[in-house]
JSON list of C-alpha atoms in Angstrom, two decimals:
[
{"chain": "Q", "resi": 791, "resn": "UNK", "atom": "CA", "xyz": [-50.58, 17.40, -13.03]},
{"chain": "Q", "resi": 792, "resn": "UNK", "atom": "CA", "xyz": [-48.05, 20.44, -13.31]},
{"chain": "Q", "resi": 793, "resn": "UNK", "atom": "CA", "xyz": [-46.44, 19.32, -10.01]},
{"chain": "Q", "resi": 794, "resn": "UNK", "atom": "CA", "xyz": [-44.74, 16.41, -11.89]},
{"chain": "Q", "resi": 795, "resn": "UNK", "atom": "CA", "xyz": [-43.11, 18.16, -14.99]},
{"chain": "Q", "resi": 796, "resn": "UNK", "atom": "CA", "xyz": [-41.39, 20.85, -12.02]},
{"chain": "Q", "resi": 797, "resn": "UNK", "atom": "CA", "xyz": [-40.03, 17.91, -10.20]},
{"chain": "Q", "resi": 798, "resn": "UNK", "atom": "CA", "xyz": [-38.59, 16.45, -13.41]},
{"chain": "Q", "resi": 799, "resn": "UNK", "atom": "CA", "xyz": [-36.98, 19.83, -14.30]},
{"chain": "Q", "resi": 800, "resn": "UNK", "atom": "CA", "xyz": [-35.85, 19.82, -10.31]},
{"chain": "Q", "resi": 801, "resn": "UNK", "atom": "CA", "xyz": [-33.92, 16.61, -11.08]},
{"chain": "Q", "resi": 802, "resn": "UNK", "atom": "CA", "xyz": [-32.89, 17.54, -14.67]},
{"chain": "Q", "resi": 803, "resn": "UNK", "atom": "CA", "xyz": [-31.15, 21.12, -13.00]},
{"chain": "Q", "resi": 804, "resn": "UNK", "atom": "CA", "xyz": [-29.45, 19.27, -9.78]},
{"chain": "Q", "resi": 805, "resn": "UNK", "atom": "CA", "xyz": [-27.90, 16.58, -12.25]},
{"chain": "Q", "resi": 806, "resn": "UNK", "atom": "CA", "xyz": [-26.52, 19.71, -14.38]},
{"chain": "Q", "resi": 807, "resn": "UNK", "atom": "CA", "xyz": [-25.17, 21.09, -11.42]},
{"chain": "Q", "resi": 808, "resn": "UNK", "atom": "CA", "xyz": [-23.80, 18.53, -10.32]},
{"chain": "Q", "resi": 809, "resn": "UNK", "atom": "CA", "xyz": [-21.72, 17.58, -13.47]},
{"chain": "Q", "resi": 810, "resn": "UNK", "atom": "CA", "xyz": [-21.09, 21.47, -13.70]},
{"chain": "Q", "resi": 811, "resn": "UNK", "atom": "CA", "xyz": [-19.08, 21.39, -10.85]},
{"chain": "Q", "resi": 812, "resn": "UNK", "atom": "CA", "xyz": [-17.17, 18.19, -10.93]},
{"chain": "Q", "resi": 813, "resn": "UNK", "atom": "CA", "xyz": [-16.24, 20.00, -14.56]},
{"chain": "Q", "resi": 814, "resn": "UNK", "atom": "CA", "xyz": [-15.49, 23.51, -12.82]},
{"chain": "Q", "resi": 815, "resn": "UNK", "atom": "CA", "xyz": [-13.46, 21.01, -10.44]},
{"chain": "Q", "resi": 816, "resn": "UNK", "atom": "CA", "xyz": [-11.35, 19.59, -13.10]},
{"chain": "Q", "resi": 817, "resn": "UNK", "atom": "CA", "xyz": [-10.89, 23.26, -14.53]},
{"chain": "Q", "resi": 818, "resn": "UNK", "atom": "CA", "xyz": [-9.56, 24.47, -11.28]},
{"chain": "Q", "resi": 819, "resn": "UNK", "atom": "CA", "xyz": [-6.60, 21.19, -11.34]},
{"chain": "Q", "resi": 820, "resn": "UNK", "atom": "CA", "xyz": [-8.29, 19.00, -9.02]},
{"chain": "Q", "resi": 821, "resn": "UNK", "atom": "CA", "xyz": [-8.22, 15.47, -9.51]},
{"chain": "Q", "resi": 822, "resn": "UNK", "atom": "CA", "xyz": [-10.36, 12.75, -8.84]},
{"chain": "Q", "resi": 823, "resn": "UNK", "atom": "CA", "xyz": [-8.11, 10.67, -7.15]},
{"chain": "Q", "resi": 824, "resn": "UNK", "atom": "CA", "xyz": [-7.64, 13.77, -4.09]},
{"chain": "Q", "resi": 825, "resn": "UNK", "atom": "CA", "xyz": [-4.69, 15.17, -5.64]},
{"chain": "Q", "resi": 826, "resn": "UNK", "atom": "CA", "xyz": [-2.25, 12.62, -6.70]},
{"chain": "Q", "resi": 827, "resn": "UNK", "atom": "CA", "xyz": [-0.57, 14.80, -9.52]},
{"chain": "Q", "resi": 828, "resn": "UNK", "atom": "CA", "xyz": [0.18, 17.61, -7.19]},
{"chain": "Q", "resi": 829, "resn": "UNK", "atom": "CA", "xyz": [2.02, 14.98, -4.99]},
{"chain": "Q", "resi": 830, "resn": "UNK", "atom": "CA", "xyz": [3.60, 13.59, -7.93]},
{"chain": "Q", "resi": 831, "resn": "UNK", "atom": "CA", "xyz": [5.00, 16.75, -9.11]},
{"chain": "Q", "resi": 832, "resn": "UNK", "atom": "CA", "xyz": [6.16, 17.35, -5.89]},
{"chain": "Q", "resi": 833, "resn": "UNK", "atom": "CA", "xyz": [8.03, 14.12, -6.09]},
{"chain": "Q", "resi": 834, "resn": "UNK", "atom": "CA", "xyz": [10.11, 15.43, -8.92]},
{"chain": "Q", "resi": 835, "resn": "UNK", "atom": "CA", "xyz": [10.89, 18.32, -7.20]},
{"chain": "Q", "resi": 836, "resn": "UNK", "atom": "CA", "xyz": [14.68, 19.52, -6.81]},
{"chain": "Q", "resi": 837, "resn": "UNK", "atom": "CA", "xyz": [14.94, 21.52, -3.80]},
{"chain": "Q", "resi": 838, "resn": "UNK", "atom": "CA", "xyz": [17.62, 24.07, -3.07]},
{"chain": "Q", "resi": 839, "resn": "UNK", "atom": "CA", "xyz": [18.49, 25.49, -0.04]},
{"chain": "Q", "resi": 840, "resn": "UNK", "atom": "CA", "xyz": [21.24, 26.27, 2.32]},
{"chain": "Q", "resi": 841, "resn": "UNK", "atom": "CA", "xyz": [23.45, 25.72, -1.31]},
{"chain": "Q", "resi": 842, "resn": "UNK", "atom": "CA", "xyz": [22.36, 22.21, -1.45]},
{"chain": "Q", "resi": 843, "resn": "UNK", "atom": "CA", "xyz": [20.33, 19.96, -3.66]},
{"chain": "Q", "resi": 844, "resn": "UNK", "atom": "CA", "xyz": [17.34, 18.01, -1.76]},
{"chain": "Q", "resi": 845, "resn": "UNK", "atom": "CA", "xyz": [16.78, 15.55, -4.81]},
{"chain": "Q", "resi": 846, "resn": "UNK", "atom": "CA", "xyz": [13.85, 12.98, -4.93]},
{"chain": "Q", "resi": 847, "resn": "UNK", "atom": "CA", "xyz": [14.87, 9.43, -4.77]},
{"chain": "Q", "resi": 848, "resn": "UNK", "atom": "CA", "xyz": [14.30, 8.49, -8.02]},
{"chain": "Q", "resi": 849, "resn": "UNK", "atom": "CA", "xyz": [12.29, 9.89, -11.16]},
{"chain": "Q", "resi": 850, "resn": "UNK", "atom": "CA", "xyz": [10.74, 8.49, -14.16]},
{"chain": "Q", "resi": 851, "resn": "UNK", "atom": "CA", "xyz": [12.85, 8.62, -17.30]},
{"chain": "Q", "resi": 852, "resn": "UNK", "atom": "CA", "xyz": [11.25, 11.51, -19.52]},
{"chain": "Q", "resi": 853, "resn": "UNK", "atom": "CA", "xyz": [9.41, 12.74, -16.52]},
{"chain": "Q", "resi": 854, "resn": "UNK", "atom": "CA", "xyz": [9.27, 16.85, -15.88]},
{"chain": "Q", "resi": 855, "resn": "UNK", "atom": "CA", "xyz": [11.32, 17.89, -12.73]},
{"chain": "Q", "resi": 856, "resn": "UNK", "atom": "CA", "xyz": [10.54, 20.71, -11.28]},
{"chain": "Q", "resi": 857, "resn": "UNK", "atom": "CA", "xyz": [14.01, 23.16, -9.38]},
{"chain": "Q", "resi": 858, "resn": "UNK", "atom": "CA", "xyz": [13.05, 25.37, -6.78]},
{"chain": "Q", "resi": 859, "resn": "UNK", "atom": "CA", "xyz": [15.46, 27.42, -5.17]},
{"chain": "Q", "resi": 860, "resn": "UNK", "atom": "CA", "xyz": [14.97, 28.83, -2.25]},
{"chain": "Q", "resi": 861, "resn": "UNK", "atom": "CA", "xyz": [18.23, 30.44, -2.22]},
{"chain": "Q", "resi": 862, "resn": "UNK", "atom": "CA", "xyz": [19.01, 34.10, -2.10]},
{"chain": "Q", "resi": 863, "resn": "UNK", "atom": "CA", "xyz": [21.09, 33.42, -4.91]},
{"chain": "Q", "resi": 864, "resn": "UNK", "atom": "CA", "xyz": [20.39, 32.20, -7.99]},
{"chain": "Q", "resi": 865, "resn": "UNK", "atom": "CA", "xyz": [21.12, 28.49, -8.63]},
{"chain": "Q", "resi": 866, "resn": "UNK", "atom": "CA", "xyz": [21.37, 25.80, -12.06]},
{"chain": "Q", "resi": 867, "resn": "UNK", "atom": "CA", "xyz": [21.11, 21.96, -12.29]},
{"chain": "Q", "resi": 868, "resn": "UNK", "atom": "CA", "xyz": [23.29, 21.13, -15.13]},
{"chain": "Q", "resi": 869, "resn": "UNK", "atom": "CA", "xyz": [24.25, 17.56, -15.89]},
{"chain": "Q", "resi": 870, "resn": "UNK", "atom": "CA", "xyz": [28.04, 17.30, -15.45]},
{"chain": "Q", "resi": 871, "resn": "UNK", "atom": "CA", "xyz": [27.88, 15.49, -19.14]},
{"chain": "Q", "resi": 872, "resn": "UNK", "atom": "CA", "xyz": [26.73, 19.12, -20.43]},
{"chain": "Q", "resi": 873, "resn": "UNK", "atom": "CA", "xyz": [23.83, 18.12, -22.24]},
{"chain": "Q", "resi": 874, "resn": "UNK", "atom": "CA", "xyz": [21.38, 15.57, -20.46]},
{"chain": "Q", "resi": 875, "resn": "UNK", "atom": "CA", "xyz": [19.72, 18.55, -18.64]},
{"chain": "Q", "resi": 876, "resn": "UNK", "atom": "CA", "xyz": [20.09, 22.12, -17.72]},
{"chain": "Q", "resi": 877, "resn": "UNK", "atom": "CA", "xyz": [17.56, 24.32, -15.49]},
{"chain": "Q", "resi": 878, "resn": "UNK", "atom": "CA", "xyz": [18.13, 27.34, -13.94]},
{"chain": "Q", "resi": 879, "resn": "UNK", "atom": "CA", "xyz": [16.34, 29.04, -11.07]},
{"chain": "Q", "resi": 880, "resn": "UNK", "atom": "CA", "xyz": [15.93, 32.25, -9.77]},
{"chain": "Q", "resi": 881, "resn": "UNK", "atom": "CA", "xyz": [16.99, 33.87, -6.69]},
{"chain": "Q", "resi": 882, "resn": "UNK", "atom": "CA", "xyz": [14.33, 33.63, -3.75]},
{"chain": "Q", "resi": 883, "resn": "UNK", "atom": "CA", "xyz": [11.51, 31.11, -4.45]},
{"chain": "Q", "resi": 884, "resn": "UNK", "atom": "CA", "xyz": [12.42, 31.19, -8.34]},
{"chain": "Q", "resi": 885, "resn": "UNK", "atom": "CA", "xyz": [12.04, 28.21, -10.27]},
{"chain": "Q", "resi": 886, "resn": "UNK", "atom": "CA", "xyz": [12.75, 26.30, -13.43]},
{"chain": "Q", "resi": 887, "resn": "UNK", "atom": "CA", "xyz": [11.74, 22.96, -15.14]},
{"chain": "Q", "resi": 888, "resn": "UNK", "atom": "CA", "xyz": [13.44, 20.01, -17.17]},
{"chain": "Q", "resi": 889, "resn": "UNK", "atom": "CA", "xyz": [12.76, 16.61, -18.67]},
{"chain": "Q", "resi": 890, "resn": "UNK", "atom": "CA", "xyz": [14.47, 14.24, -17.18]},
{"chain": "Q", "resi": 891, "resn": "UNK", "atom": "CA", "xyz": [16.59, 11.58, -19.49]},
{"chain": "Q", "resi": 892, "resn": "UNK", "atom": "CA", "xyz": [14.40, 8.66, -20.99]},
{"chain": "Q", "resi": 893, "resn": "UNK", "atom": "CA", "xyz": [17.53, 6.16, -20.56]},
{"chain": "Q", "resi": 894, "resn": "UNK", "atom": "CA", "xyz": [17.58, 4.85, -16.78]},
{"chain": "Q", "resi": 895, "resn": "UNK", "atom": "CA", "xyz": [20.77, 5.21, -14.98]},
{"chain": "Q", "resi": 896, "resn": "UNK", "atom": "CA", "xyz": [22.17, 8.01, -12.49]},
{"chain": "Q", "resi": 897, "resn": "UNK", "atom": "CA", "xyz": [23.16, 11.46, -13.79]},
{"chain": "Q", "resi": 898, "resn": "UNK", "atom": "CA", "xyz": [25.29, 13.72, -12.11]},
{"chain": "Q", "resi": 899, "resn": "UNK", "atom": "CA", "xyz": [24.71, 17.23, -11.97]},
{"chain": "Q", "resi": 900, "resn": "UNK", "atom": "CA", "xyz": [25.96, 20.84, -10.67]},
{"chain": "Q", "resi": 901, "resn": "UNK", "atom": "CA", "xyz": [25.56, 24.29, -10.18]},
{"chain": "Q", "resi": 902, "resn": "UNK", "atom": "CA", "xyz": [27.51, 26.53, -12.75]},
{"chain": "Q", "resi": 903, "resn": "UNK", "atom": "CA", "xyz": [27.16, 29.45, -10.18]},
{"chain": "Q", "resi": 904, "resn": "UNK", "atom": "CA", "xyz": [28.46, 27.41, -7.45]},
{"chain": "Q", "resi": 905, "resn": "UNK", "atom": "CA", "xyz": [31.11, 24.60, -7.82]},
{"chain": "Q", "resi": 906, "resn": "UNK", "atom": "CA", "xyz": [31.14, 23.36, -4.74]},
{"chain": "Q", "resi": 907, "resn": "UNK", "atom": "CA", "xyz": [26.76, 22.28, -4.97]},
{"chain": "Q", "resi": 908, "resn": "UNK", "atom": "CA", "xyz": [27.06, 18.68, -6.42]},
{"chain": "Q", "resi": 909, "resn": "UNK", "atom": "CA", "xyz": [23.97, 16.04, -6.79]},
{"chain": "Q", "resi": 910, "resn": "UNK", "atom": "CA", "xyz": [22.64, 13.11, -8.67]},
{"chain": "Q", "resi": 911, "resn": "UNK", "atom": "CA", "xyz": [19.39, 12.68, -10.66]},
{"chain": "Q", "resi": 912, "resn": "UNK", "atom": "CA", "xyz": [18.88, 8.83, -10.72]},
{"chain": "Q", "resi": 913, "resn": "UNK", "atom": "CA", "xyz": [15.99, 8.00, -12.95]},
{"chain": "Q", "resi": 914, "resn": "UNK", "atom": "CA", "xyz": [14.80, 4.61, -13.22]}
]
C-alpha cells in the first residue's frame, strides 16, 4: 500500500522538475522557438569594420538596432537629418543601441568621427 503514494510523489517531483527547468530555461534567454530572438537581434545589427557600415537589409520601423564596432577607433551612426537616430560605439568590440524610425522609408546616416563612412538604414 505505501508503494503507491511514493510513486505518486515520484511523478509529482519529475513534473516539478521538469517545469523548473523549462522556467530556469526561459531565465537564462532561451526561447522556445531555438533561438529566434537572438537571430533577430542579430538581424538589426550594424556592423563596423574596416571603417565601413555592414547594415541589415531592412529593419522594422521602431525596432532596436544594435552598432557594433569592431573598429580600433571609435565610430557613430547618426542620421544625416540630425535627429532620426544617433548611436555611438566604442573602440574595439564596443557597442551602442537605437530605435529605429516608426515611419518606413530609407534614412541616411554617418559617422561624425569619420566623414568619409556613409550608409543607409531602410526600414520598412
Amino acid at each position: 500500500m505505501k508503494a503507491l503514494p511514493r510513486i505518486g510523489t515520484v511523478l509529482l517531483l519529475a513534473a516539478s522538475l521538469t517545469g523548473l527547468g523549462t522556467g530556469l530555461a526561459g531565465c537564462a534567454g532561451q526561447t522556445a522557438d531555438g533561438g529566434a530572438s537572438q537571430s533577430a537581434a542579430a538581424a538589426n545589427t550594424i556592423t563596423i569594420k574596416g571603417f565601413a557600415f555592414q547594415a541589415p537589409a531592412s529593419v522594422a520601423p521602431g525596432s532596436q538596432v544594435t552598432v557594433k564596432n569592431l573598429d580600433s577607433a571609435a565610430h557613430t551612426v547618426t542620421a544625416d537629418d540630425g535627429k532620426s537616430f544617433d548611436a555611438q560605439a566604442g573602440a574595439g568590440g564596443g557597442t551602442g543601441t537605437f530605435t529605429a524610425p516608426s515611419k518606413p522609408g530609407s534614412y541616411p546616416y554617418h559617422c561624425t568621427f569619420h566623414p568619409d563612412m556613409h550608409g543607409v538604414l531602410v526600414v520598412k
